[in-house]
Each structure stands twice: as structure tokens, then as C-alpha cells.
XYZ file of C-alpha atoms in Angstrom:
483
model
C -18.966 20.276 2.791
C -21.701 22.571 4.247
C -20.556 25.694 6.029
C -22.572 28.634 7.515
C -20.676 29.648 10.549
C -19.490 33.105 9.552
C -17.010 33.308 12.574
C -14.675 30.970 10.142
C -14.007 34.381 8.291
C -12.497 35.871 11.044
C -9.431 33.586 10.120
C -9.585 33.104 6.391
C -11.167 34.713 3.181
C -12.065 31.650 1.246
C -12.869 28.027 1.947
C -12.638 26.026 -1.232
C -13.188 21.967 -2.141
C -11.496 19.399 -3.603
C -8.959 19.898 -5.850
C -7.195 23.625 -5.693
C -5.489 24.314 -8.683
C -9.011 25.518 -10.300
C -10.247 26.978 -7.328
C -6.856 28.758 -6.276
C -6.224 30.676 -9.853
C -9.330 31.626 -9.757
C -9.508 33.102 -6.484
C -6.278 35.171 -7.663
C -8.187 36.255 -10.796
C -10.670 37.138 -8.386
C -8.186 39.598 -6.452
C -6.784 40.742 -9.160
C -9.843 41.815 -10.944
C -9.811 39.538 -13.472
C -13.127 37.537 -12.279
C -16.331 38.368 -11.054
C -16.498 36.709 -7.699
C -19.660 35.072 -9.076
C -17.104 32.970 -10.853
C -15.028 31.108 -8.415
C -14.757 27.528 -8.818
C -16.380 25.370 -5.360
C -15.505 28.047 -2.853
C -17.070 28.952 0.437
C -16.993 33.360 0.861
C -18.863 35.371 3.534
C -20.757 38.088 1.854
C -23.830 40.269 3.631
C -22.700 38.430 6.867
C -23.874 35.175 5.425
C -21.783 32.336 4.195
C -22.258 31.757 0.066
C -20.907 28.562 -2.001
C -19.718 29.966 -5.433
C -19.188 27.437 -8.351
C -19.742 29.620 -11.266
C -16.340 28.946 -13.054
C -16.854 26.868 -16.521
C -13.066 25.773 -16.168
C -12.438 21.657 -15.586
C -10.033 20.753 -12.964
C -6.679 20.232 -14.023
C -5.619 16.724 -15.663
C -3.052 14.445 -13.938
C -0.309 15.492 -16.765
C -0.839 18.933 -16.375
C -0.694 19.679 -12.628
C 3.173 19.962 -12.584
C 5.529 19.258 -9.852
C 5.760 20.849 -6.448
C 7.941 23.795 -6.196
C 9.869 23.693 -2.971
C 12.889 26.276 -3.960
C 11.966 29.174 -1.575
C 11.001 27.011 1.492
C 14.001 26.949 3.708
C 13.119 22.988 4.075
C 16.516 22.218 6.520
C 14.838 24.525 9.350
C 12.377 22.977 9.989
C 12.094 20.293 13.247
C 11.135 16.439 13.349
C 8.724 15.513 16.667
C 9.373 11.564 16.593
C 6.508 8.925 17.405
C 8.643 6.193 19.021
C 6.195 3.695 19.639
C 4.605 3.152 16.353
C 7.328 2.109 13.337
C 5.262 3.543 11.091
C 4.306 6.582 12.546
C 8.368 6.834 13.190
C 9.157 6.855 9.722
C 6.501 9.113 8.692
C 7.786 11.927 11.018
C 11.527 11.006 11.204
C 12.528 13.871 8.961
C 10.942 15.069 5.557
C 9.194 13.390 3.370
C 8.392 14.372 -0.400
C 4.819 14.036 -1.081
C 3.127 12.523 -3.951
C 0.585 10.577 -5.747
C 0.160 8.101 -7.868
C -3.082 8.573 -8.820
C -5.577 11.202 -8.691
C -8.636 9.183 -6.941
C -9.110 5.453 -5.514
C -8.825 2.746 -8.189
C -10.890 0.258 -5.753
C -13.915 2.778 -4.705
C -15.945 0.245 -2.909
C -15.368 0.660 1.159
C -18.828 0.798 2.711
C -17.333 3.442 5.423
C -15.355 5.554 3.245
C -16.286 8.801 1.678
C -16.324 7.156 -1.875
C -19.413 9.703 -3.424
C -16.829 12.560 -3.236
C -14.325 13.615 -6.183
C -11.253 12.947 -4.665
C -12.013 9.595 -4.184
C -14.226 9.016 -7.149
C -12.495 10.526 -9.639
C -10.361 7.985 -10.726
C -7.341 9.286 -12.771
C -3.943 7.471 -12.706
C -0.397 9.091 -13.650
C 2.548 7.454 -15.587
C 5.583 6.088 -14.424
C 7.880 8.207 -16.728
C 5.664 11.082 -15.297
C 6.492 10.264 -11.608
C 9.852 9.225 -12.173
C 10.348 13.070 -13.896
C 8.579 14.762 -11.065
C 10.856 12.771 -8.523
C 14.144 13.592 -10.117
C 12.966 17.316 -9.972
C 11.903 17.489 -6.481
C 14.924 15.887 -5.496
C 17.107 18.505 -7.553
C 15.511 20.971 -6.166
C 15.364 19.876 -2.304
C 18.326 17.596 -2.124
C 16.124 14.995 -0.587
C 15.031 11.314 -1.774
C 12.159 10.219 0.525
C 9.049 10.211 -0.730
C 5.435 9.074 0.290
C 3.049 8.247 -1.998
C 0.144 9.318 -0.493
C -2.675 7.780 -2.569
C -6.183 6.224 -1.140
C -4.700 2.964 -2.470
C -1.840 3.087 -5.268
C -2.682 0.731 -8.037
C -1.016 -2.692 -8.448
C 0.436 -1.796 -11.851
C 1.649 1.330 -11.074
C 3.979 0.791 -8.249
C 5.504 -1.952 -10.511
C 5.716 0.204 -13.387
C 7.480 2.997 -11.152
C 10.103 0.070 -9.858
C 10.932 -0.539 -13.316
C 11.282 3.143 -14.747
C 13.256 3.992 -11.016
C 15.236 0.917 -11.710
C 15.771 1.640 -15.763
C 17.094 5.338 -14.613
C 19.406 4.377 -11.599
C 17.697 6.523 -9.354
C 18.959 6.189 -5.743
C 15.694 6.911 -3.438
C 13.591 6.066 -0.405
C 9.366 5.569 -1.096
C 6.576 3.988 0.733
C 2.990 3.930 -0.292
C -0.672 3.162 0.525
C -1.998 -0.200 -0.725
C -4.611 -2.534 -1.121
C -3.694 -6.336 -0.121
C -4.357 -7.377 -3.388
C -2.961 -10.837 -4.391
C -1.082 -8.994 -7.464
C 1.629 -7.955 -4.788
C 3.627 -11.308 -4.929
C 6.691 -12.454 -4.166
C 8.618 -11.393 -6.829
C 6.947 -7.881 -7.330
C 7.672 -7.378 -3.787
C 11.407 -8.093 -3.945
C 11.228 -5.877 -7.497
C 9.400 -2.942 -5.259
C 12.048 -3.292 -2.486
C 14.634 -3.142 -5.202
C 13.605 0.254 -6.459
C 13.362 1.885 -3.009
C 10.212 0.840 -1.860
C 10.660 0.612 2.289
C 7.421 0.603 3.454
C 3.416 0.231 2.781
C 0.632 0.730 4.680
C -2.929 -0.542 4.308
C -6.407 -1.983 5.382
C -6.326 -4.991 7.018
C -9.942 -2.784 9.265
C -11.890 -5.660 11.247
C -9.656 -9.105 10.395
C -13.007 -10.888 10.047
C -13.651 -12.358 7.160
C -17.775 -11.573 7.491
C -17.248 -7.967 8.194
C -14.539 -7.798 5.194
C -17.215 -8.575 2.575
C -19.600 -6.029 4.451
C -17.169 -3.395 3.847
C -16.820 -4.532 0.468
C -12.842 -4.495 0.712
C -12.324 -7.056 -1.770
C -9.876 -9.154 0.642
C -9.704 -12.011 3.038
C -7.741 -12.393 6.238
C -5.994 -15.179 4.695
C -5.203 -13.335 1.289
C -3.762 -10.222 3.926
C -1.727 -12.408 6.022
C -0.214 -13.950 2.552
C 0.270 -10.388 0.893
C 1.443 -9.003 4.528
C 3.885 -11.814 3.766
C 5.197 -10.959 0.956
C 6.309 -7.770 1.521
C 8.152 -9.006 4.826
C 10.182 -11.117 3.437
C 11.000 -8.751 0.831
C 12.706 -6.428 3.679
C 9.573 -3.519 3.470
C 7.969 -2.315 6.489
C 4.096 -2.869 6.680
C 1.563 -1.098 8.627
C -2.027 -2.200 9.101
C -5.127 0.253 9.536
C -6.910 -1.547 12.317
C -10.848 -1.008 12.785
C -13.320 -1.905 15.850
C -16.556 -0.857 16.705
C -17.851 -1.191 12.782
C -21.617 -1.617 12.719
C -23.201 -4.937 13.237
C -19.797 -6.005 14.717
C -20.129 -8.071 17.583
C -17.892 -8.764 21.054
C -16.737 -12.120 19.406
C -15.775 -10.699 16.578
C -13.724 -7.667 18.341
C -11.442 -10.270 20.179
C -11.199 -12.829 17.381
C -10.040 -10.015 15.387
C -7.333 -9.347 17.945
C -6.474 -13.148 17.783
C -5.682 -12.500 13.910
C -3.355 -9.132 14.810
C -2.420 -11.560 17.788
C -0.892 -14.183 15.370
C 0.234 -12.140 12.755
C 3.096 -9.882 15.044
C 4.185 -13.292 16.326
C 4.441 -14.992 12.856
C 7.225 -12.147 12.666
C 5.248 -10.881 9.140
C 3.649 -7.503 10.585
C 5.504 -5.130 12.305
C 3.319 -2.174 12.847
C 0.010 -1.407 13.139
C -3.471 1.129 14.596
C -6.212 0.770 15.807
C -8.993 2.991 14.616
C -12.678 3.457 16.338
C -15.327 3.385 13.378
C -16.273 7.037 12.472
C -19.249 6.858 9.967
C -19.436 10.137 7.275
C -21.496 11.946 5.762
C -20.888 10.594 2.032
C -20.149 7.013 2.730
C -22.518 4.109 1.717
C -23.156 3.578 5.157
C -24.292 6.649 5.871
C -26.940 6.797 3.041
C -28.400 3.144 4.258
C -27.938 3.481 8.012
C -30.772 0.156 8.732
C -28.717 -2.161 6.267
C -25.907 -1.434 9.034
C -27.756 -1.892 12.063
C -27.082 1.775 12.879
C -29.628 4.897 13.672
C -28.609 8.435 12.479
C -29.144 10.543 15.433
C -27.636 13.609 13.788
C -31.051 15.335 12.135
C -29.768 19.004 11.733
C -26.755 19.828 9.820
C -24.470 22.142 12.217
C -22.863 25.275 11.494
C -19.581 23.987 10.311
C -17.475 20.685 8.973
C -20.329 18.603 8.654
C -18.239 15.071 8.502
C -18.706 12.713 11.289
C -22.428 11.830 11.802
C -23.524 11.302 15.388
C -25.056 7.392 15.651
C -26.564 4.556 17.673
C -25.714 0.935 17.229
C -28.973 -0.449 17.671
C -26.979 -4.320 19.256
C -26.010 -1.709 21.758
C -22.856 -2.581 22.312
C -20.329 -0.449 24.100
C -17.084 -0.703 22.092
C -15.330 1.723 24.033
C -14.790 -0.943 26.297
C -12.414 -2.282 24.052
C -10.538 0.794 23.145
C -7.590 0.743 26.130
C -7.093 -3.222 25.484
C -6.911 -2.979 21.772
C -4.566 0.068 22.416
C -2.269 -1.807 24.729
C -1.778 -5.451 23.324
C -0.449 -3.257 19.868
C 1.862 -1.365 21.790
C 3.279 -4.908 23.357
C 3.155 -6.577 19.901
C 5.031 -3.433 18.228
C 7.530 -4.092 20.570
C 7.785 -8.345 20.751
C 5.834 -8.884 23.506
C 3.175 -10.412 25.628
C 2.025 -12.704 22.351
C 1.744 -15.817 24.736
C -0.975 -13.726 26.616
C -4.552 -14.847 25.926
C -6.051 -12.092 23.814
C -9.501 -11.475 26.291
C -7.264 -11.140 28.953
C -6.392 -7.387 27.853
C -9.461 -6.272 28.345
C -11.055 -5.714 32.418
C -14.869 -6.919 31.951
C -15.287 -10.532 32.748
C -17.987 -11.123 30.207
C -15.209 -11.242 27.270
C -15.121 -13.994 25.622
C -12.130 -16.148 24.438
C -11.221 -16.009 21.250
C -13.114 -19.107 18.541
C -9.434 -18.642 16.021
C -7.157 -21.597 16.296
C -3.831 -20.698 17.599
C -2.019 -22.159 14.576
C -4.549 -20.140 12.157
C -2.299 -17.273 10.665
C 0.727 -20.108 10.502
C -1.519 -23.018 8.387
C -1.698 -20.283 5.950
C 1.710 -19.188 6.044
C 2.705 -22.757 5.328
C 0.751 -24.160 3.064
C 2.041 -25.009 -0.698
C 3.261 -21.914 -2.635
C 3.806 -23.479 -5.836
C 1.625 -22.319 -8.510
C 1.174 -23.338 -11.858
C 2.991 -21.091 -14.200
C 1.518 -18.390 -16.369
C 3.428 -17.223 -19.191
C 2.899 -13.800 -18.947
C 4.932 -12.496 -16.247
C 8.404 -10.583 -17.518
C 11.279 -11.988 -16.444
C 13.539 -9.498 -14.726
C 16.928 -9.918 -13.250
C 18.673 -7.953 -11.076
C 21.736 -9.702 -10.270
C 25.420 -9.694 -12.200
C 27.061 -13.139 -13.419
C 30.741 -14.490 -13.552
C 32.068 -15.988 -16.974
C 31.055 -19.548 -16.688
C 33.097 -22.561 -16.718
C 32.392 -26.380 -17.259
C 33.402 -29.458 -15.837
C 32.862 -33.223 -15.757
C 31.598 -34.975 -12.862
C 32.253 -38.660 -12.287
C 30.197 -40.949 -9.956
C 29.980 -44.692 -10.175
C 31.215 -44.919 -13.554
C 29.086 -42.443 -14.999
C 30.078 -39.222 -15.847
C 28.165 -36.100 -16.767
C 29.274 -32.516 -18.072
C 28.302 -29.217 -15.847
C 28.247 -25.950 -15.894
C 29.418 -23.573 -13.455
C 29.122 -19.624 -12.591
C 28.830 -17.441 -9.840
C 26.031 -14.733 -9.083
C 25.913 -11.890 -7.539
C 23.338 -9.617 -5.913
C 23.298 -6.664 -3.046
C 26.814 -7.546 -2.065
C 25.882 -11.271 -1.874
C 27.058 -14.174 -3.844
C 26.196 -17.217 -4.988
C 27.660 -20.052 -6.891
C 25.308 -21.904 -9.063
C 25.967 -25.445 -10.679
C 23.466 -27.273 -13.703
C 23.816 -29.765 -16.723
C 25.723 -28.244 -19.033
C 22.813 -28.145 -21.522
C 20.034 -26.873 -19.553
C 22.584 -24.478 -17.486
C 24.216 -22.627 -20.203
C 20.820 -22.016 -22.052
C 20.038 -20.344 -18.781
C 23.169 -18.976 -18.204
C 22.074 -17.097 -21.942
C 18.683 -16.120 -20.838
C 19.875 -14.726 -17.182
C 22.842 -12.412 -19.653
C 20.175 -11.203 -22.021
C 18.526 -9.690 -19.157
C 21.167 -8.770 -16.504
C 20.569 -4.976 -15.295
C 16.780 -5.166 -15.544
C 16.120 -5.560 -19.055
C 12.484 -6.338 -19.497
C 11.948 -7.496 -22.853
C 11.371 -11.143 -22.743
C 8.310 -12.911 -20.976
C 8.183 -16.249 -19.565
C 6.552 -17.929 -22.080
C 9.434 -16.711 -24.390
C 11.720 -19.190 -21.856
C 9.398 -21.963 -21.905
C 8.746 -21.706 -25.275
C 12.733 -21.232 -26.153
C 13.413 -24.031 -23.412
C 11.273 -26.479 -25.529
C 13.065 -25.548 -28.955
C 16.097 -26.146 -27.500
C 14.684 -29.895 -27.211
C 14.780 -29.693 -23.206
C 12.577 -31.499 -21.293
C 9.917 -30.601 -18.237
C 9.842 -27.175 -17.797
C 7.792 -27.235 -14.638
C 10.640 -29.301 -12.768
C 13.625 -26.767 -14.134
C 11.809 -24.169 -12.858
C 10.773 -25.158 -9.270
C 14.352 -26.900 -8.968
C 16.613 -25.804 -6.062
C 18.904 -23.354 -8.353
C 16.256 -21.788 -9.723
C 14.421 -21.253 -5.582
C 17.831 -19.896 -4.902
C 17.741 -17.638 -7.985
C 14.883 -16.152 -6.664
C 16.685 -14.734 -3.848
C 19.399 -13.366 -6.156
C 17.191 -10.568 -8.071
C 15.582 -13.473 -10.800
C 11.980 -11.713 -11.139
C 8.548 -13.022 -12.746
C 6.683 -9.889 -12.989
């Protein structure tokens, strides 16, 4: 954000900040004589033979609901060419044709990172859209470019949002393609997952940085390793891609830490829950926390004098003077066999040439004890219930065993092309035979504790054990959605 190299005007006429609907009309007022150029809005201009930033305008930037959608009519969008990254699945996705860009939200709702840029506007400047809002905007872009893909590409979408987008994609029968940016945050569970994959949702991508717990909390990321792997989960087994932003080299770091790290990645691609992933060297910036208290880090600024142009990266000493470069070809090389199913039964300090690595501390069986531990939860009655699924007309029977016979109930669900036939007491299966037909086709007016409290009414007993039974688990897999 500093700029005095005048040779950048050779190329270009303005340099402006942030967001450019403000600074763009103005500029064109500007050329059109309708401004004094005194009055530009955050723009870099060369005048004398010296560089000037203007921010005379008195106009606010433009609100979420008033920015508009994207006009792509006159581009001749089926021209242009896709160069593929194989290696990565990601990266594959993101360049395997076009993509639609978006965002959800103006701004990151979390704001916290320690190494990200979080004093500047278009992170701090928190402003979220609506659903109905991005649903609109979608259905125009794809009108006008005959395309469905798009990328959200937000700092980190909100929880909420992404669910309320599902929902409103869902509620409209739109037919589309979407990944996002996200945050691992525990809201992302099972059944908001499988509601996301529903509405399109193929892919996410977010920070899992240094997989140490420790370093985690110095970032001020607001995860765990364990509440990753779980979330990372989730998503999995939902059928959407994830991607993981990999970091080494952060400050106070240490060698242990760098190859217990790759222990966590290790066990992760081999528990069959992560699929891609990048490594990224630390880069500390000019605006981020670190940056403004370089001795809480362990880190020296060398970098005294600004220079002459894109002042971002800050030159820096680790003062445990480590050389984390070392790493960089073994971190590099272990993904690209874990991307592709490999080499997981190879010890992790084994990637890397120096001698003096150490082994990794993390038990082999880490990553899985979490995997496998108890899911059930108590319930909360404020999810929505959602269903996605159709049903059959029911039918009833009686079964006889030992003497004793019992009335059931009997119907058949479908979901994606799948089927399933489902069998209960007549009592407690018809009343949810009712509940599933009040909200077939992702009708979301009822809550749980409308169920439980129904359930109760209808003098039935033990809610709890009705719904962690076996036809409810397998309901679960046929569109039935907590939300």
C-alpha cells in the first residue's frame, strides 16, 4: 500500500485500493471532467514526476446489496483456454474450465489469524450478503454465460450462510456446481454437510496451516487438529472434495513440530478423509499482527526502509535460527505421494536428507482414535429437520414370533436414485411416516423439538432411543437432515 516508483506509470494511469466500485466511477468522472482529480477515492497517480495518493472523494464504498452482479455478456467466455494442474485435485478443479466468481461476504467473519493481513478493509470490513441475494445473482450469471460453476471466493464463508444458500438453491431447483473457502468450524456437521453436497456444494478448501495444536492457538485460528480431522470428516463422507492450506516455517516453530505436523497430514490422506492439500512457506506482511509485535514471535524485522513499490512481504530473521528451507522439497514430495495414495507406510523424517530429523512424537493411530470415537450427541432441539428423500404409500402388517404378535408398518424411501425399505411399530412408524411427508422436498418449517415434543403427545416413549435406532442411522443416509 505504499508506492513511489514512478516507472509503474509507464504501464498504467491509476493504481487504486481496496474495493473499486468507488474508486473506478470516480476515476471515470475524473476523465470525463466531472471531478477534480483532487477527488478520487484511494488512488495512486503520478503527477510532477512524483507518485501522489488521492482520497479526497466523500462517497462510502458501495454496500453488499448494491454492488450488482457481474456482467459477462460481451466477453466471448467459450474462447478462452484451460492450462490443467494435474497433480493437485484442487488446483485441477480450479483451472479445469471456468469458474463463476463470487462472494459470500464482503470481509472475514473470523478476523483473528496472527499472519494474515486482518488491519486492512477487505478483511476487516465485515459485511455478509443474503441467500436470496446470491441465489438471484447466480441465476443471472448463469443466464447470461450458460455456465453453473461457481467459486465462492471468500476469506472464510460463514457457517450460516453456506447453509442458508443450500436451502434457497435447494427451495428454487437450481441445478449448479459451487465450492467455497471455510473455516473448520464444528458447525459444519454431518448433516449440514450432506445438505451442502445436496445443493451443489463439491468442494471446500481451508486452514488446517501448522497441524499443531500449540501453534494453532498462536495463530489464533480458533481450531484444533482434532476438531479439523472431525470437520475434514464430515465433508468426506458427504462426497465434497477438501483441500487443506498447509503452513511451515511459522515463527517460533520448531523441527519437531515441522515433522509431527507432517505425521498429522501423514495420517489424515491415509484415513482416506483428505484428498488434497499445499504446502505454504510462512510469508509475514506488512499489516498482520505479527508484523506489528515481531519479539512476541521470536522474529526480527530486518526490512527498515520501505522500497519503492508493493510493500507486502517484510524481510525477517527467526531468531531459533532455524533453516526451514530444509524442509521445503520433503514437505513438497510426501504431498505429491499422498495426493496420489502413496508411500503412507513411509516414516515421515525419512523424506527429508539431513540426519538430524527427528522422528515424529504423534502416535500412529492418532488421526484414527479420533475418527472413531463416539459420535452420539445429546440432542438439541433446535436444529430444522429437513428431508430430501421421496416415500412410497405405506402398508402394514402383523408379525408373529413365539406366540406373540405385533403390528408394523412398512414403506420404501428413496433418495439420489437409491432406495431403501424401512420397517417400525406401527405406532411409532406411521407418526414418522407423517412427519418425514410433511417435509418431503425440503420443507423447513418444523424443528426438532417440534418432533420430540409431538412424539411425546402422541404418548410415545424414549425419544433418545427412536432417534439413534438403526432406521433412523439409515435415514440419515437417505436425505433426513438436522440442520
Amino acid at each position: 500500500r505504499q508506492l513511489s516508483d514512478v516507472r509503474v506509470f509507464d504501464y498504467m494511469h491509476f493504481v487504486c485500493l481496496d474495493d473499486g466500485e468507488i474508486p473506478l466511477l470516480n476515476i471515470w468522472e475524473y476523465i470525463n471532467e466531472q471531478r477534480e482529480i483532487w477527488m478520487l477515492n484511494r488512488t495512486f497517480v503520478l503527477q510532477h514526476n512524483q507518485v501522489e495518493y488521492i482520497n479526497g472523494s466523500l462517497q462510502a464504498d458501495v454496500k453488499q446489496d448494491k454492488t450488482g452482479t457481474p456482467d459477462y455478456s460481451d466477453l466471448k467466455l467459450k474462447d478462452y483456454i484451460s492450462v490443467l494442474e494435474i497433480s493437485n485435485p484442487m488446483h485441477r478443479l480450479w483451472t479445469d474450465g471456468r469458474w463463476n466468481k463470487l462472494t459470500m461476504a464482503h470481509g472475514c467473519y473470523w478476523g483473528k489469524c496472527t499472519f494474515c493481513d486482518i488491519s486492512l478493509p477487505y478483511i476487516s470490513d465485515y459485511e455478509p450478503n443474503t441467500a436470496i441475494r446470491l441465489c438471484d445473482r447466480m441465476a443471472e450469471i448463469m443466464q447470461q454465460t450458460g455456465e453453473s460453476g461457481f467459486h465462492f471466493v471468500d476469506e472464510a464463508a460463514p457457517p450460516a450462510l453456506p447453509r442458508e444458500l443450500a436451502l434457497e438453491i435447494i427451495r428454487r431447483g437450481l441445478i449448479v456446481s459451487w465450492s467455497a473457502n471455510i473455516r473448520f468450524e464444528k458447525t459444519f456437521s454431518r448433516d449440514l454437510c450432506q445438505l451442502l453436497h445436496a445443493s451443489g456444494c463439491i468442494a471446500v478448501s481451508g486452514g488446517l496451516e501448522v497441524a499443531s495444536d500449540r501453534l494453532l492457538h498462536l495463530i489464533d485460528k480458533g481450531v484444533s487438529v482434532e476438531q479439523v480431522a472431525l470437520v475434514t470428516k464430515n465433508f468426506t463422507e458427504a462426497g465434497i472434495l477438501v483441500h487443506e492450506y498447509l503452513m511451515y516455517a511459522y515463527p517460533t516453530q520448531t523441527v519437531q513440530e515441522t515433522i509431527d505436523s507432517l505425521e498429522m497430514v501423514r495420517q489424515m490422506f491415509a484415513a482416506g478423509i483428505l484428498k488434497s492439500g499445499f504446502w505454504h512457506h510462512f510469508a509475514l506482511t506488512v499489516h498482520s499482527p505479527i508484523a506489528k509485535e515481531p519479539k512476541k514471535y521470536g522474529i526480527s524485522i530486518d526490512q527498515k526502509e520501505a522500497g519503492p513499490f508493493a510493500n507486502n512481504d517484510l524481510l525477517y530473521r527467526n531468531l531459533q535460527k532455524i533453516d526451514h528451507e530444509q524442509f521445503s522439497e520433503g514437505l513438497k514430495k510426501s504431498l505429491f505421494n499422498y495426493m496420489h495414495g502413496l508411500m503412507f507406510e513411509k516414516e515421515v523424517h525419512l523424506w527429508f536428507e539431513s540426519n538430524s530429523v527427528p522422528k515424529t512424537r504423534i502416535d500412529k493411530n492418532y488421526i484414527l482414535n479420533i475418527l472413531n470415537q463416539e459420535t452420539l450427541t445429546p440432542i438439541k432441539p433446535g436444529p430444522r429437520m429437513i428431508w430430501l428423500g421421496q416415500l412410497s404409500p405405506y402398508s402394514l402388517r402383523v408379525q408373529s414370533k413365539k406366540g406373540m404378535s405385533r403390528e408394523l408398518i412398512e414403506f420404501t424411501i428413496r433418495y439420489k436414485g437409491r432406495k431403501i425399505e424401512i420397517s417400525l411399530l406401527k405406532d411409532a412408524g406411521l407418526w414418522l411416516y407423517k412427519k418425514l411427508y410433511a417435509i418431503q422436498g425440503g420443507k423447513t418449517n418444523t424443528l426438532l423439538s417440534d418432533w420430540m415434543k409431538d412424539y411425546a403427545d402422541q404418548g410415545l416413549e424414549d425419544f433418545d432411543l427412536f432417534w439413534f435406532n438403526k432406521p433412523m442411522s439409515q435415514l440419515y443416509r437417505f436425505g433426513l437432515m438436522a440442520i
